[in-house]
mmCIF file with all atom_site columns, C-alpha atoms in Angstrom:
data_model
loop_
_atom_site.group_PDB
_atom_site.id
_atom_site.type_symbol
_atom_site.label_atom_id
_atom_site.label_alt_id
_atom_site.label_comp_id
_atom_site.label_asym_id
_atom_site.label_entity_id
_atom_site.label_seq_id
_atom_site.pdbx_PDB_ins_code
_atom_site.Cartn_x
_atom_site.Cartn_y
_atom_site.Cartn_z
_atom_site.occupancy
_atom_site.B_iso_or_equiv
_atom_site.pdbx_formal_charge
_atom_site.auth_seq_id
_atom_site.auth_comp_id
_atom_site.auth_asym_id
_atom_site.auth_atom_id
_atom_site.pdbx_PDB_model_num
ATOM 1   C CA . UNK S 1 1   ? -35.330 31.643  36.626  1.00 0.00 ? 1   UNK S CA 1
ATOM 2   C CA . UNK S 1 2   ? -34.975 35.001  38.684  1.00 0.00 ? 2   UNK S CA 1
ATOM 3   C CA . UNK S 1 3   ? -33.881 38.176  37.619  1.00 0.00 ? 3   UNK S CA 1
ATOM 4   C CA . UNK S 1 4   ? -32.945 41.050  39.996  1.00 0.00 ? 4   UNK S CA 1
ATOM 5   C CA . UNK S 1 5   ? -34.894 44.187  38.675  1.00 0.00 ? 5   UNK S CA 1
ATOM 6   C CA . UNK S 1 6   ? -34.721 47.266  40.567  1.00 0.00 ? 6   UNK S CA 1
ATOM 7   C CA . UNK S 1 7   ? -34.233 45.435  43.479  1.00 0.00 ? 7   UNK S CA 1
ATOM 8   C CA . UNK S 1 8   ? -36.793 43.468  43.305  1.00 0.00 ? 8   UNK S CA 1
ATOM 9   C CA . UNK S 1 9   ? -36.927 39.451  42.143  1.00 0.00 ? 9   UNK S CA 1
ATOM 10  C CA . UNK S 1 10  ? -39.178 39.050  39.064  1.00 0.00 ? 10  UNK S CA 1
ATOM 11  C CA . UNK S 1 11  ? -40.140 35.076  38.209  1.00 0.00 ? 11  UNK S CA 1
ATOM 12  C CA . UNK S 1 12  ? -38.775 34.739  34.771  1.00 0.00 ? 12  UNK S CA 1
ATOM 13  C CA . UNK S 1 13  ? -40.664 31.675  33.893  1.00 0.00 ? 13  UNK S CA 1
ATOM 14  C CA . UNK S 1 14  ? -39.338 29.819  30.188  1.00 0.00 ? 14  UNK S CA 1
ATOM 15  C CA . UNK S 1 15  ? -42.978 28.087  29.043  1.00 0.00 ? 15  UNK S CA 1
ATOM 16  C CA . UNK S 1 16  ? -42.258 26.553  25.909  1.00 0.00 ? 16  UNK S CA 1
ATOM 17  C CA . UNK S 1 17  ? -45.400 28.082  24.393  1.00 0.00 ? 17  UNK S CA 1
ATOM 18  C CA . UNK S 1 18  ? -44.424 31.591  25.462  1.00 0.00 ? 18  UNK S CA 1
ATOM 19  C CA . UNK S 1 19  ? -41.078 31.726  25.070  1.00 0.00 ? 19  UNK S CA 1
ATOM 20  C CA . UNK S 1 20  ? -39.120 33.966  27.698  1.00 0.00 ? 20  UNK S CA 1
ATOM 21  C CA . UNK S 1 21  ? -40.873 36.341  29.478  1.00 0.00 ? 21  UNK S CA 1
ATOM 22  C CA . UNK S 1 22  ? -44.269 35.760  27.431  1.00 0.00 ? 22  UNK S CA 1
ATOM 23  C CA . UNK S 1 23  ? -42.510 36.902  24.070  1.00 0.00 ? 23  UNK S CA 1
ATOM 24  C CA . UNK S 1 24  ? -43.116 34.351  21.522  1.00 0.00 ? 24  UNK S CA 1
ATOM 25  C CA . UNK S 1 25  ? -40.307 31.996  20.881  1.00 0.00 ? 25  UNK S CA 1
ATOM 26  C CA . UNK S 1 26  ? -40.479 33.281  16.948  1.00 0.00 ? 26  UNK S CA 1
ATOM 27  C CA . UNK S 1 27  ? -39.366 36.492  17.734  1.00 0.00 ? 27  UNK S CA 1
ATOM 28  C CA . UNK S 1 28  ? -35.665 35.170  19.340  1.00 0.00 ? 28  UNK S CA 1
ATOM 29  C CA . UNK S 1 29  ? -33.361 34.627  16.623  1.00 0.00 ? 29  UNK S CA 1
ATOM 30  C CA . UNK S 1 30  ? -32.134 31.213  16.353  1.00 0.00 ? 30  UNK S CA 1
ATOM 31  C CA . UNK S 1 31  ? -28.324 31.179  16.733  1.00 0.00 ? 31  UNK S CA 1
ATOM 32  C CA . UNK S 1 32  ? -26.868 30.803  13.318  1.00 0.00 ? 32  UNK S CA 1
ATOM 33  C CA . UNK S 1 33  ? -25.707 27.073  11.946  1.00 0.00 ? 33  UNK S CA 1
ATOM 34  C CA . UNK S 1 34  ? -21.771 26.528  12.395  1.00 0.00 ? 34  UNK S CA 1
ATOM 35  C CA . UNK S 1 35  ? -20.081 26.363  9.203   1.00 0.00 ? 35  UNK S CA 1
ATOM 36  C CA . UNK S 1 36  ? -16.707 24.619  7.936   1.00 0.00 ? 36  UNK S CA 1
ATOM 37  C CA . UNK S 1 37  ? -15.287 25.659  4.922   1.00 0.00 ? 37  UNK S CA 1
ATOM 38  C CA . UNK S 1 38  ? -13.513 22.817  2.829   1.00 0.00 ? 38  UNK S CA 1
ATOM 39  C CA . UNK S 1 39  ? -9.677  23.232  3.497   1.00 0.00 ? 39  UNK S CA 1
ATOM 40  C CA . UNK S 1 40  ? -7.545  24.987  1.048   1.00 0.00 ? 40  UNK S CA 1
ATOM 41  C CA . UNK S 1 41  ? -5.338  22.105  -0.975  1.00 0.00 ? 41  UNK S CA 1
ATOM 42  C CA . UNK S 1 42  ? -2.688  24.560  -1.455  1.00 0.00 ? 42  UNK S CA 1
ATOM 43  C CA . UNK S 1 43  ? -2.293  25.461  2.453   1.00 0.00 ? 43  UNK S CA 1
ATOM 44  C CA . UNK S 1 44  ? -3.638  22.196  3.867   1.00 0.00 ? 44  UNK S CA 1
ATOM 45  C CA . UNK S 1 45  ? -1.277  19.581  5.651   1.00 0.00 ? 45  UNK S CA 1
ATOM 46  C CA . UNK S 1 46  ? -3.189  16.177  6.497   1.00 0.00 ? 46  UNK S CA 1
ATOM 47  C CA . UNK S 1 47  ? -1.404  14.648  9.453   1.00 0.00 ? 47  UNK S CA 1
ATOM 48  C CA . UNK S 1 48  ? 1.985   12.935  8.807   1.00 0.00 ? 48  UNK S CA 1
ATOM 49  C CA . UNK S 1 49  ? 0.322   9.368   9.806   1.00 0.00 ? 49  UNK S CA 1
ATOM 50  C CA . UNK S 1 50  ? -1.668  9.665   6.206   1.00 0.00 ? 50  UNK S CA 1
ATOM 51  C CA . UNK S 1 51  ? 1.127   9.796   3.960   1.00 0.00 ? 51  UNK S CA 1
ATOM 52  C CA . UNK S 1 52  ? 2.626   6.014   4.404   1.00 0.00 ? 52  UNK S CA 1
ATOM 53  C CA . UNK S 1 53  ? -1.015  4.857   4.679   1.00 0.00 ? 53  UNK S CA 1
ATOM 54  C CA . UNK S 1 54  ? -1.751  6.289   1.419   1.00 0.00 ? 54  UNK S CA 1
ATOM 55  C CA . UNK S 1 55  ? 1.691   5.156   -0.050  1.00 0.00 ? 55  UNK S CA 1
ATOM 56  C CA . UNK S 1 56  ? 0.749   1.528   1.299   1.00 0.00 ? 56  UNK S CA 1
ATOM 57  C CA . UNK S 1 57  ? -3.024  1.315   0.047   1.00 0.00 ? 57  UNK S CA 1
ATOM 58  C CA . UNK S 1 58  ? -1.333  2.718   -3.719  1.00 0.00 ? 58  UNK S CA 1
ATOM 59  C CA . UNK S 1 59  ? 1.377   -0.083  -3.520  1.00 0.00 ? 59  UNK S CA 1
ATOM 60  C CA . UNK S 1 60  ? -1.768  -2.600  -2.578  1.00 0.00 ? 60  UNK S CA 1
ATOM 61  C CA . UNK S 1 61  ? -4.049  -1.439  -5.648  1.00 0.00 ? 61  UNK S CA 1
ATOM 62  C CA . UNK S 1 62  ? -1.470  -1.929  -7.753  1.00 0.00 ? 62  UNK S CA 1
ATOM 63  C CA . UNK S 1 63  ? 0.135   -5.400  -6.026  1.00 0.00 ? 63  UNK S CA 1
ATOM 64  C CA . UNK S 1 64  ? -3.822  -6.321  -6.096  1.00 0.00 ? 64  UNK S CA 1
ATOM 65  C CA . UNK S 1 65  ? -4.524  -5.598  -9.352  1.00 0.00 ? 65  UNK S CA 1
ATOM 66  C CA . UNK S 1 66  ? -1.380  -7.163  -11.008 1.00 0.00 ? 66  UNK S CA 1
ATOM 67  C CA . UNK S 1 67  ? -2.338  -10.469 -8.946  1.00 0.00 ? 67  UNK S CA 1
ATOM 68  C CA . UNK S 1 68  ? -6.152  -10.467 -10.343 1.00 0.00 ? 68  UNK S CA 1
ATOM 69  C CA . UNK S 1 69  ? -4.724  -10.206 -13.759 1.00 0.00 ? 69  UNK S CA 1
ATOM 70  C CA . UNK S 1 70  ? -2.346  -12.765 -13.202 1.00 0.00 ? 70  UNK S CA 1
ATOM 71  C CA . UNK S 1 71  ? -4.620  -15.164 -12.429 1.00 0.00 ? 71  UNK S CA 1
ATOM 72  C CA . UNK S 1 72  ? -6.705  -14.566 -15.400 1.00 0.00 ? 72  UNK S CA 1
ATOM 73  C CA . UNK S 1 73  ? -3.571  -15.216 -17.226 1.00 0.00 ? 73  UNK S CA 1
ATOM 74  C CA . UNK S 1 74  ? -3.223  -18.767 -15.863 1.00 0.00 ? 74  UNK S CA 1
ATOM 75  C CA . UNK S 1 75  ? -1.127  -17.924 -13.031 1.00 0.00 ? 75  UNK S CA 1
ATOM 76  C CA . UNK S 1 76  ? -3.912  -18.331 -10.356 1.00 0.00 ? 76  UNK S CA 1
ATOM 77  C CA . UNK S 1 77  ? -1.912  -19.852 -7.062  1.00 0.00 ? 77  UNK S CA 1
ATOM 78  C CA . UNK S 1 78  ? 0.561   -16.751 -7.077  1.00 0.00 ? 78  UNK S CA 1
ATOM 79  C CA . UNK S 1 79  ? 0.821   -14.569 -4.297  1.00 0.00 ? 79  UNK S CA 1
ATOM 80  C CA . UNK S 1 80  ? 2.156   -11.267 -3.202  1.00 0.00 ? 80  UNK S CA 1
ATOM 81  C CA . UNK S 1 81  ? 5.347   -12.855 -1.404  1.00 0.00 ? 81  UNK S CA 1
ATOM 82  C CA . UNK S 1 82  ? 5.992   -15.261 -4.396  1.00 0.00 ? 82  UNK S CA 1
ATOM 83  C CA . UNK S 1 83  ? 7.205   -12.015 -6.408  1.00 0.00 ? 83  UNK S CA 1
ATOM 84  C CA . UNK S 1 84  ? 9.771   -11.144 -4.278  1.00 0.00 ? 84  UNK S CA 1
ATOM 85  C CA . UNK S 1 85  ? 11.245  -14.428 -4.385  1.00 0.00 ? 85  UNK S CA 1
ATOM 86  C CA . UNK S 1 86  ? 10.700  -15.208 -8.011  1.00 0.00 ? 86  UNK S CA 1
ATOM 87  C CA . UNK S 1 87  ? 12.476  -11.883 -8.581  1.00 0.00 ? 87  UNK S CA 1
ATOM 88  C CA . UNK S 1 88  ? 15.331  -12.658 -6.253  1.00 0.00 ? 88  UNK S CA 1
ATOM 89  C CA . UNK S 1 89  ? 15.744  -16.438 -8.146  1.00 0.00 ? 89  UNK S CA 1
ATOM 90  C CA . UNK S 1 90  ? 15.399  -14.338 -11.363 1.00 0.00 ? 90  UNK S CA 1
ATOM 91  C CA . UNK S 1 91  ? 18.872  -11.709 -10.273 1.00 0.00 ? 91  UNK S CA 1
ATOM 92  C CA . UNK S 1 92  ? 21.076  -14.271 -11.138 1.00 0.00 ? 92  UNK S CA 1
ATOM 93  C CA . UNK S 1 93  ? 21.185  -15.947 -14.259 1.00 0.00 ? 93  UNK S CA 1
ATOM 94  C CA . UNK S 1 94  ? 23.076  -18.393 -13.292 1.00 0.00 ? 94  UNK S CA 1
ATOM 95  C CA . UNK S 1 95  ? 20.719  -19.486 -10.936 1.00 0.00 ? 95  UNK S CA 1
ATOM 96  C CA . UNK S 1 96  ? 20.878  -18.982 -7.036  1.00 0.00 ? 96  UNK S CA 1
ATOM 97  C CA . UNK S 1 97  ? 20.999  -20.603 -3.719  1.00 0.00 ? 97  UNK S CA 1
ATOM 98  C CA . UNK S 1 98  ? 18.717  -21.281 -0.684  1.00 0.00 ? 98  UNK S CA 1
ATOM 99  C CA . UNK S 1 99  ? 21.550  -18.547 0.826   1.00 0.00 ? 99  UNK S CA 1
ATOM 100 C CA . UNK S 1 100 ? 21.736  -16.157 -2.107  1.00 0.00 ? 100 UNK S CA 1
ATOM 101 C CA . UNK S 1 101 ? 17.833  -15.986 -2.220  1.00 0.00 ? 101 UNK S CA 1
ATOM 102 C CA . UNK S 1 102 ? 17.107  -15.110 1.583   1.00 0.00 ? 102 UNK S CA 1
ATOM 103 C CA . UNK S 1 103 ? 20.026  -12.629 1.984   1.00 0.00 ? 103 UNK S CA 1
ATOM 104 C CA . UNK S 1 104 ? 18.049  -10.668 -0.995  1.00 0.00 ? 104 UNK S CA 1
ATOM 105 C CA . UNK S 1 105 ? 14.999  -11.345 1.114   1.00 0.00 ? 105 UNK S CA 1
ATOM 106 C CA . UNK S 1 106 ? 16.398  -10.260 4.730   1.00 0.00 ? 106 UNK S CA 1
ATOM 107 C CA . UNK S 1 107 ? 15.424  -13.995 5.710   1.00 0.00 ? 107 UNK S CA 1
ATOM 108 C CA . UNK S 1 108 ? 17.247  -16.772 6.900   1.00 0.00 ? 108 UNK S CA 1
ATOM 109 C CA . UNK S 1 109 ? 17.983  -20.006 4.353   1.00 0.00 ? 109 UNK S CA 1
ATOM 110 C CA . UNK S 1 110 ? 15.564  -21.674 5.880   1.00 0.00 ? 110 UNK S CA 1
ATOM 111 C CA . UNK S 1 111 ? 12.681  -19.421 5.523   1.00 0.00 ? 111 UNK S CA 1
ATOM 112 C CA . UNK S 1 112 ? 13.612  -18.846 2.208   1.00 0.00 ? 112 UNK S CA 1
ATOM 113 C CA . UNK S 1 113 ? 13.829  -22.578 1.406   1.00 0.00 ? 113 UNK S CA 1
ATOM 114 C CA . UNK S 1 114 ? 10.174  -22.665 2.198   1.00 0.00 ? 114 UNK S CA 1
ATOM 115 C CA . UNK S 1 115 ? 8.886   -20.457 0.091   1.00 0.00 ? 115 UNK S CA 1
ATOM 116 C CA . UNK S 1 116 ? 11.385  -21.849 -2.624  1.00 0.00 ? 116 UNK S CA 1
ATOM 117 C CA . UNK S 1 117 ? 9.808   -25.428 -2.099  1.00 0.00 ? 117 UNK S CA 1
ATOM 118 C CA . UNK S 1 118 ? 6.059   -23.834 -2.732  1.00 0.00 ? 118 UNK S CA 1
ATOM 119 C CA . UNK S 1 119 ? 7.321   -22.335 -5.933  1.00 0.00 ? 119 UNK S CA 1
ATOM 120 C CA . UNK S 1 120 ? 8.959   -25.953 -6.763  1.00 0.00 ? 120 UNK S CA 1
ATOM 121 C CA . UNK S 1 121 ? 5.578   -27.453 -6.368  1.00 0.00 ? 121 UNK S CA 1
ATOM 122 C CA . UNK S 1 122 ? 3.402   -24.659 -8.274  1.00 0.00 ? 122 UNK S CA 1
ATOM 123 C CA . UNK S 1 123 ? 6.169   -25.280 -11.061 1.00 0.00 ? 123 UNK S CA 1
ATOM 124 C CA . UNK S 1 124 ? 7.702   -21.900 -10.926 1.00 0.00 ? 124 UNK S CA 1
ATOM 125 C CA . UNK S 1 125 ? 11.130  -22.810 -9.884  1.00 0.00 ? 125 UNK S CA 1
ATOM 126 C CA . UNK S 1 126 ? 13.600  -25.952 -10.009 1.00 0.00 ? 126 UNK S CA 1
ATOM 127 C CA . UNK S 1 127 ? 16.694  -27.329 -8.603  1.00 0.00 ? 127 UNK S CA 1
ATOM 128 C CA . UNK S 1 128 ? 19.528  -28.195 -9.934  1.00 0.00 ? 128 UNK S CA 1
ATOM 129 C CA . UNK S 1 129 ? 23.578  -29.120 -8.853  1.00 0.00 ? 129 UNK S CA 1
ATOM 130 C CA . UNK S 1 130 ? 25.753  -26.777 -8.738  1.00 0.00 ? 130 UNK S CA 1
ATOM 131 C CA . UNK S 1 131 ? 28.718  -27.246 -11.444 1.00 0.00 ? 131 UNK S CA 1
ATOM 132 C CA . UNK S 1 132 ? 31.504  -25.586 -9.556  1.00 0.00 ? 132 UNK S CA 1
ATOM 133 C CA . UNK S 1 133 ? 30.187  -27.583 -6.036  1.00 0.00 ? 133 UNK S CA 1
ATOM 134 C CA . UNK S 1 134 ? 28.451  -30.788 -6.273  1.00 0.00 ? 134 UNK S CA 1
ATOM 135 C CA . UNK S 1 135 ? 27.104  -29.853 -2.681  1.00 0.00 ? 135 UNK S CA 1
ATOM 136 C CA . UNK S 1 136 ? 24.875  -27.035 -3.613  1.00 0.00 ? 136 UNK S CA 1
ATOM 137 C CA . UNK S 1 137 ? 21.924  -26.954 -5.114  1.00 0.00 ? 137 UNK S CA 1
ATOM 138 C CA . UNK S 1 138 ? 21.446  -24.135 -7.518  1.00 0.00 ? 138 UNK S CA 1
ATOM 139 C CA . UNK S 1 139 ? 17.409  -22.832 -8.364  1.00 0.00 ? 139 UNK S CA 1
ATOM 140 C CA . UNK S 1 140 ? 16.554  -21.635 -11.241 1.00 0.00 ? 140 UNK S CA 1
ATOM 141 C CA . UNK S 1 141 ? 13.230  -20.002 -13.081 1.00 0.00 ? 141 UNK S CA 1
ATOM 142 C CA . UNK S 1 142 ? 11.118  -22.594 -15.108 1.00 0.00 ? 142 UNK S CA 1
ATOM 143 C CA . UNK S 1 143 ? 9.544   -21.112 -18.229 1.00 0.00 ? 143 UNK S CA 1
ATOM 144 C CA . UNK S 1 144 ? 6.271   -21.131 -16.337 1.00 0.00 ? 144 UNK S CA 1
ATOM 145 C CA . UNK S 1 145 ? 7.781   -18.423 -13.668 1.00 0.00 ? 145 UNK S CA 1
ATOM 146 C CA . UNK S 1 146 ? 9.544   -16.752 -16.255 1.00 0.00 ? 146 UNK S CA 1
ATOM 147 C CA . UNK S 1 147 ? 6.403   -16.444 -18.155 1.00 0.00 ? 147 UNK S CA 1
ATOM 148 C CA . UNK S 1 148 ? 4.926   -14.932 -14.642 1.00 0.00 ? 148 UNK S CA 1
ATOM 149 C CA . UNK S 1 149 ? 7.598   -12.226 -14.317 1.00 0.00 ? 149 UNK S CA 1
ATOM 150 C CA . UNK S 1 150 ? 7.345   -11.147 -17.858 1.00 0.00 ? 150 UNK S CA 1
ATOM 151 C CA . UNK S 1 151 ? 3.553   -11.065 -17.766 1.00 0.00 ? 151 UNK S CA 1
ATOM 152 C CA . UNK S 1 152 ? 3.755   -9.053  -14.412 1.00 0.00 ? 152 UNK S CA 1
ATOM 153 C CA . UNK S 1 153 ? 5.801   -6.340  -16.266 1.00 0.00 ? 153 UNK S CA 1
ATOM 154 C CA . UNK S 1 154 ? 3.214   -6.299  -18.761 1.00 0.00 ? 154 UNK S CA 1
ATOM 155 C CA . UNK S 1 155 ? 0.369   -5.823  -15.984 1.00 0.00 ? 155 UNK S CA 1
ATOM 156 C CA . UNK S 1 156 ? 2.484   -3.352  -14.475 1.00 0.00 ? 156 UNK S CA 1
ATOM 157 C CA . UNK S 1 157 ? 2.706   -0.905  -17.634 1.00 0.00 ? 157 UNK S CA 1
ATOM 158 C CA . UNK S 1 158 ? -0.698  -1.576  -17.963 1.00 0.00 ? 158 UNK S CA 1
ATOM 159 C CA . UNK S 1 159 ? -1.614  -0.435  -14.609 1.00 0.00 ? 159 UNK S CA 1
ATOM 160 C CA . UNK S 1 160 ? 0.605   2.938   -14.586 1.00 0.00 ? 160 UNK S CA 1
ATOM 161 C CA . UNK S 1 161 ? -1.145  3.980   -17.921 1.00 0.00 ? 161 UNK S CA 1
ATOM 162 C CA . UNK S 1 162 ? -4.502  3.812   -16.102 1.00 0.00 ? 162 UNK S CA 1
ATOM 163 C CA . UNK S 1 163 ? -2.663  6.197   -13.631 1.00 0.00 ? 163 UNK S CA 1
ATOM 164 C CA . UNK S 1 164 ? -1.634  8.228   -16.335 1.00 0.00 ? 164 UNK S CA 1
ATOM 165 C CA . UNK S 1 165 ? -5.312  8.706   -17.818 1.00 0.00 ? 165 UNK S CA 1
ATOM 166 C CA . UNK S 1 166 ? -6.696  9.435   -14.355 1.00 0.00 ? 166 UNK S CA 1
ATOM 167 C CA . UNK S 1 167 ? -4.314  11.446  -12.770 1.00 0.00 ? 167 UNK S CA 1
ATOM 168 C CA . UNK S 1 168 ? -2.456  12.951  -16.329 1.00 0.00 ? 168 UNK S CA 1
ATOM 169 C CA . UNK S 1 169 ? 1.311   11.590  -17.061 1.00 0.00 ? 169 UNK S CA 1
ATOM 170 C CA . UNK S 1 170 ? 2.442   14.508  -16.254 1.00 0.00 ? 170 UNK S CA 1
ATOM 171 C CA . UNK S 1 171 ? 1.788   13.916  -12.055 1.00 0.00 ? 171 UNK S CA 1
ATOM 172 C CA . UNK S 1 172 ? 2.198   10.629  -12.142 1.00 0.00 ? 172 UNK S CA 1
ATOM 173 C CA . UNK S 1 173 ? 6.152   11.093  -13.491 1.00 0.00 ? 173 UNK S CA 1
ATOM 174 C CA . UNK S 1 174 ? 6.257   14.066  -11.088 1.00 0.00 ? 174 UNK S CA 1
ATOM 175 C CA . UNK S 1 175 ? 5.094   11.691  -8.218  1.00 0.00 ? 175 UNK S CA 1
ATOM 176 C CA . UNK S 1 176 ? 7.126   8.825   -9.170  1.00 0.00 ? 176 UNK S CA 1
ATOM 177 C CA . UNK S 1 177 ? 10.342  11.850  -9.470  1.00 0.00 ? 177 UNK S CA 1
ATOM 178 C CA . UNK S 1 178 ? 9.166   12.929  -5.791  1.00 0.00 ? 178 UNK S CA 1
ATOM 179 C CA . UNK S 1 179 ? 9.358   9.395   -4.419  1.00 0.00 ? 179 UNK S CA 1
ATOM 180 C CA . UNK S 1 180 ? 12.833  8.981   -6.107  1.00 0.00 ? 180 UNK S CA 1
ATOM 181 C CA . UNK S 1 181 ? 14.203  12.490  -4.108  1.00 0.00 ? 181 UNK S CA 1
ATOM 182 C CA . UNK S 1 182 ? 13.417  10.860  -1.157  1.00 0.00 ? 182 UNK S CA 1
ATOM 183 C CA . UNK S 1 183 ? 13.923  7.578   -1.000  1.00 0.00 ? 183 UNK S CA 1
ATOM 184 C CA . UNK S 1 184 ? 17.800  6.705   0.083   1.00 0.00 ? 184 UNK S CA 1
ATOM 185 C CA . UNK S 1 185 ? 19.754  5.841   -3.007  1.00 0.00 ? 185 UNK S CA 1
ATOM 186 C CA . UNK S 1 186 ? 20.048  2.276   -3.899  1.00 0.00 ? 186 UNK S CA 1
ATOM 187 C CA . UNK S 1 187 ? 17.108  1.227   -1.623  1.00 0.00 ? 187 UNK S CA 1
ATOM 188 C CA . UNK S 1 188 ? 14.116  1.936   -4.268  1.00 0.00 ? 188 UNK S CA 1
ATOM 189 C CA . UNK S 1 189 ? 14.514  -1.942  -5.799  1.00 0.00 ? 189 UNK S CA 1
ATOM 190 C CA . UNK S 1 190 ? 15.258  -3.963  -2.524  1.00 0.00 ? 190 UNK S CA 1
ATOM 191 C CA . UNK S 1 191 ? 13.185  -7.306  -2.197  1.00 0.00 ? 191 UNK S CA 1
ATOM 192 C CA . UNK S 1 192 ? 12.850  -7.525  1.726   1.00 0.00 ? 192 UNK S CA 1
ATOM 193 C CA . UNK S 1 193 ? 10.035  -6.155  2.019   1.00 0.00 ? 193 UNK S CA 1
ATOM 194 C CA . UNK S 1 194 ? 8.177   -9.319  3.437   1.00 0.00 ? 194 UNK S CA 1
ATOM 195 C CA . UNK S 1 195 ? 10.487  -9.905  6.037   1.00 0.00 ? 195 UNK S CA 1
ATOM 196 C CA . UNK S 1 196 ? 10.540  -6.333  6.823   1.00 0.00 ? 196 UNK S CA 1
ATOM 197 C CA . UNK S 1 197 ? 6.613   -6.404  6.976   1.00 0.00 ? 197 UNK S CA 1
ATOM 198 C CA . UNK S 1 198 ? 6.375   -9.535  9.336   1.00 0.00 ? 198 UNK S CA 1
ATOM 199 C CA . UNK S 1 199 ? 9.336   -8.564  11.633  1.00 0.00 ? 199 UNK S CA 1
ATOM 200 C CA . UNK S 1 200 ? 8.183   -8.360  15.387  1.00 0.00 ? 200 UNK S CA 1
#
């Protein structure tokens, strides 16, 4: 390196033994380490793309953990999508049809029909003729997917008490009060949540 001293050029040689200038490197101070304080919880936004995440990985735990209990409760071959269906069979007590059931789902008859036949099979559902129209077929819960539903509920309670110990009641009501400000009114219990999921 050259300096300009005076006028004149002076060879500023760095020698890693000798530092600059034949000063020993010890006596430079060493810049200081850069620090980063933890953000302040009360002042601190995380970005907007967080909050659905963390809305979707809480609705998975809890989807998750009702379906492991489930299947310790001899309800093994039940899945995440059944629920919505069994609960849309399960809105009328009078039983539903292939129509009734996808129009709760946001799916057509046919798609819903599927997933209504796989239930049929794992004996959580079954058909029946309609009274009032021979033509339809009406489906219904079995005792078996009843006996699902009702143990879900169970899971579910189960579930927001471990919340409760972990977070305090006290948040988790004030979190489940938050959610209800601002979701839309009369959209907190709809069942299309599949289709909405696997729309393209």
């Amino acid at each position: 390196m050259v300096d300009h001293v005076g006028e004149e050029n002076v060879n500023q040689v760095v020698d890693a033994g000798k530092g600059v200038s034949g000063i020993p490197p010890e006596t430079h101070a060493a810049p200081a380490p850069e620090t980063h304080a933890a953000p302040d919880p009360e002042t601190f936004d995380s970005p907007g793309y967080e909050l659905p995440i963390l809305l979707f990985a809480g609705f998975r735990t809890l989807i998750d953990g009702v379906h492991t209990a489930l299947a310790r409760q001899g309800h093994p071959d039940l899945r995440p999508a059944h629920g919505f269906v069994l609960q849309a069979i399960g809105a009328s007590p009078y039983g539903a049809t292939a129509s009734d059931i996808g129009r709760r789902l946001g799916v057509s008859k046919q798609a819903a029909g599927k997933t209504v036949d796989r239930l049929l099979a794992l004996g959580y559902a079954e058909r029946a003729d309609d009274p009032a129209d021979a033509r339809r077929k009406l489906v219904f819960l079995t005792p078996h997917g009843i006996d699902a539903l009702t143990r879900s509920a169970a899971v579910f309670d189960t579930l927001r008490a471990e919340w409760a110990a972990r977070l305090g009641p006290a948040r988790v009501r004030d979190l489940e009060a938050a959610l209800r400000a601002v979701v839309p009114a009369g959209t907190a219990y709809r069942l299309d949540a599949t289709s909405w999921l696997g729309s393209a």
